[in-house]
Short mmCIF file of C-alpha atoms in Angstrom, two decimals:
data_model
loop_
_atom_site.label_atom_id
_atom_site.label_comp_id
_atom_site.label_asym_id
_atom_site.label_seq_id
_atom_site.Cartn_x
_atom_site.Cartn_y
_atom_site.Cartn_z
CA MET F 30 -5.95 11.47 7.63
CA LEU F 31 -5.07 8.30 5.46
CA ALA F 32 -2.58 7.83 3.15
CA CYS F 33 -2.23 5.47 0.13
CA VAL F 34 1.06 4.90 -1.76
CA ASP F 35 2.13 3.22 -5.02
CA VAL F 36 5.54 2.67 -7.00
CA HIS F 37 5.81 2.44 -10.46
CA TYR F 38 9.41 1.30 -11.80
CA LEU F 39 11.05 2.53 -14.91
CA GLU F 40 14.48 1.14 -16.16
CA HIS F 41 16.34 4.15 -14.27
CA GLU F 42 13.62 5.55 -12.18
CA ALA F 43 11.24 4.94 -9.73
CA HIS F 44 8.16 7.00 -9.54
CA GLY F 45 5.97 7.03 -6.23
CA ALA F 46 2.60 8.75 -5.73
CA LEU F 47 0.73 9.17 -2.48
CA LEU F 48 -2.98 10.35 -2.05
CA LEU F 49 -4.31 11.70 1.38
CA PHE F 50 -8.03 11.31 2.27
CA PRO F 51 -10.07 11.90 5.13
CA SER F 52 -12.02 8.50 5.62
CA TRP F 53 -11.81 5.04 4.77
CA ASP F 54 -14.79 5.54 2.52
CA ALA F 55 -13.93 8.84 0.66
CA ALA F 56 -14.40 9.27 -2.95
CA VAL F 57 -11.63 11.66 -3.83
CA ALA F 58 -8.35 12.52 -2.38
CA THR F 59 -7.93 15.99 -0.50
CA ASP F 60 -4.23 16.06 -1.48
CA ARG F 61 -1.37 14.07 -3.32
CA ARG F 62 2.26 14.02 -3.46
CA VAL F 63 4.71 12.55 -6.42
CA VAL F 64 8.51 11.67 -6.18
CA ARG F 65 10.91 10.47 -8.77
CA LEU F 66 14.06 9.04 -7.59
CA PRO F 67 16.72 7.59 -9.80
CA SER F 68 17.99 3.92 -9.70
CA PRO F 69 16.02 1.87 -7.25
CA ALA F 70 17.76 -0.89 -5.65
CA GLU F 71 17.66 -4.25 -7.53
CA TYR F 72 15.05 -6.54 -6.87
CA LYS F 73 15.82 -9.55 -4.82
CA PRO F 74 13.42 -12.17 -3.76
CA GLY F 75 12.40 -11.61 -0.12
CA HIS F 76 13.81 -8.13 0.04
CA PHE F 77 11.28 -5.99 -1.79
CA TYR F 78 11.21 -3.70 0.79
CA GLU F 79 14.78 -2.51 0.13
CA ARG F 80 13.59 -1.35 -3.36
CA GLU F 81 10.10 0.36 -2.42
CA LEU F 82 10.91 1.31 0.85
CA PRO F 83 13.03 4.72 -0.10
CA VAL F 84 10.28 5.74 -2.27
CA VAL F 85 7.64 5.39 0.16
CA LEU F 86 9.45 7.20 3.06
CA ALA F 87 10.29 9.99 0.59
CA LEU F 88 6.46 10.45 -0.02
CA LEU F 89 5.73 10.26 3.60
CA ALA F 90 8.38 13.21 4.54
CA GLN F 91 6.13 15.30 2.63
CA VAL F 92 3.03 14.98 4.71
CA GLU F 93 2.18 17.43 7.44
CA HIS F 94 -0.46 15.72 8.90
CA ALA F 95 -0.68 13.05 11.45
CA LEU F 96 -1.77 9.67 9.79
CA GLU F 97 -4.42 7.49 10.95
CA ALA F 98 -3.08 4.72 8.56
CA VAL F 99 -0.78 4.10 5.53
CA ILE F 100 -2.35 1.80 2.72
CA ILE F 101 0.34 0.23 0.74
CA ASP F 102 -0.11 -1.99 -2.37
CA GLY F 103 1.37 -5.43 -1.27
CA TYR F 104 1.75 -7.46 1.77
CA VAL F 105 2.59 -6.59 5.42
CA TRP F 106 3.51 -9.79 6.06
CA LEU F 107 4.94 -12.53 3.80
CA GLY F 108 3.88 -15.60 5.73
CA ALA F 109 1.90 -17.03 8.57
CA ALA F 110 5.05 -16.88 10.56
CA ASN F 111 5.06 -13.36 10.47
CA GLU F 112 8.08 -12.71 8.09
CA ARG F 113 8.13 -9.05 7.61
CA GLY F 114 7.06 -7.73 4.05
CA LEU F 115 7.16 -3.94 3.12
CA GLY F 116 4.38 -2.99 5.40
CA ALA F 117 6.13 -4.54 8.47
CA HIS F 118 9.25 -2.92 7.40
CA LEU F 119 7.25 0.48 7.10
CA TYR F 120 5.45 0.25 10.56
CA GLU F 121 9.20 -0.22 12.22
CA VAL F 122 10.42 2.79 10.19
CA LEU F 123 7.48 4.86 11.30
CA GLY F 124 8.37 3.98 14.92
CA ARG F 125 5.31 1.50 15.33
CA ARG F 126 3.20 4.60 15.65
CA VAL F 127 1.31 4.45 12.16
CA PRO F 128 -0.74 1.27 11.20
CA VAL F 129 0.29 -0.10 8.06
CA VAL F 130 -2.64 -2.10 5.78
CA GLY F 131 -1.37 -4.05 2.94
CA VAL F 132 -3.89 -4.55 -0.30
CA ALA F 133 -2.44 -7.17 -2.41
CA LYS F 134 -4.12 -8.09 -5.93
CA THR F 135 -2.74 -11.59 -5.86
CA ALA F 136 -2.21 -14.54 -3.42
CA PHE F 137 1.03 -16.10 -3.23
CA LYS F 138 1.96 -19.69 -1.84
CA GLY F 139 1.89 -19.49 1.71
CA SER F 140 -0.48 -16.29 1.75
CA ASP F 141 -3.39 -18.03 3.28
CA PHE F 142 -3.10 -15.92 6.34
CA ALA F 143 -4.15 -12.69 4.54
CA THR F 144 -7.77 -11.98 4.97
CA PRO F 145 -9.62 -12.18 1.74
CA VAL F 146 -11.97 -9.10 0.91
CA SER F 147 -14.47 -9.49 -1.71
CA ARG F 148 -15.83 -6.27 -3.48
CA GLY F 149 -18.26 -5.46 -6.07
CA GLU F 150 -19.02 -8.21 -8.38
CA ALA F 151 -15.46 -9.48 -8.56
CA THR F 152 -14.87 -13.12 -8.45
CA ARG F 153 -11.23 -12.66 -7.09
CA PRO F 154 -10.65 -11.36 -3.70
CA LEU F 155 -8.03 -8.74 -2.46
CA TYR F 156 -5.87 -9.92 0.09
CA VAL F 157 -5.29 -7.66 3.21
CA THR F 158 -2.89 -7.93 5.90
CA ALA F 159 -2.04 -5.31 8.55
CA VAL F 160 0.13 -4.25 11.37
CA GLY F 161 -0.62 -1.75 14.13
CA LEU F 162 -4.29 -2.49 13.56
CA ASP F 163 -6.41 -5.68 13.61
CA ALA F 164 -6.41 -7.41 10.35
CA ARG F 165 -10.50 -8.10 10.49
CA VAL F 166 -10.97 -4.42 10.97
CA ALA F 167 -8.43 -3.61 8.44
CA ALA F 168 -10.17 -5.70 5.72
CA GLU F 169 -13.54 -4.38 6.80
CA HIS F 170 -12.08 -0.74 6.05
CA VAL F 171 -10.85 -1.91 2.81
CA ARG F 172 -14.19 -3.70 2.20
CA THR F 173 -16.16 -0.26 2.51
CA MET F 174 -13.83 1.73 0.77
CA HIS F 175 -15.47 4.09 -2.16
CA GLY F 176 -15.95 2.14 -5.82
CA PRO F 177 -17.85 -0.39 -7.33
CA TYR F 178 -15.11 -2.40 -8.44
CA ARG F 179 -12.60 -5.15 -7.01
CA VAL F 180 -10.04 -2.36 -6.54
CA PRO F 181 -11.13 0.55 -4.44
CA THR F 182 -11.33 3.79 -6.31
CA LEU F 183 -8.45 5.85 -4.51
CA LEU F 184 -5.88 2.59 -4.69
CA LYS F 185 -6.89 2.64 -8.63
CA ASP F 186 -6.02 6.53 -8.47
CA VAL F 187 -2.91 6.21 -6.71
CA ASP F 188 -1.82 3.63 -8.98
CA ARG F 189 -2.71 5.69 -11.97
CA LEU F 190 -0.77 8.72 -10.33
CA SER F 191 2.25 6.74 -9.87
CA ARG F 192 2.41 5.64 -13.46
CA GLU F 193 2.13 9.27 -14.91
#
């Protein structure tokens, strides 16, 4: 089973969503989870994981299935020198047992280490990073995810669910 997660922030609350699906090319989720947590940590540059990780862990705590991988909205690594991003921190908390794949919609300075993935007729790529799974394999999985557009269907769905 695979999981994708996303978090949306309001002034005094964080809304997290998780979708479970059986394969990388699945068109629909087989299950979903939602959490709402009060007062997320303040955003600090380079410490985004401190804000998002508690929400993601609350979602994953609700999952009874063994996971093949967790897909996050963002980066696993923040630089070519393997500075840890949200995905790398999540991988550590999960005991290095569940691969984490980061799918980012925007590049940032120094993100040339991420694997660009073009989907559909989009002119801008997605940026894929991974831990616990070869980054090229992760990028190919993301490329083959369901949907005709730049962002795969289930990643759009989990984003929408986190905003409800």
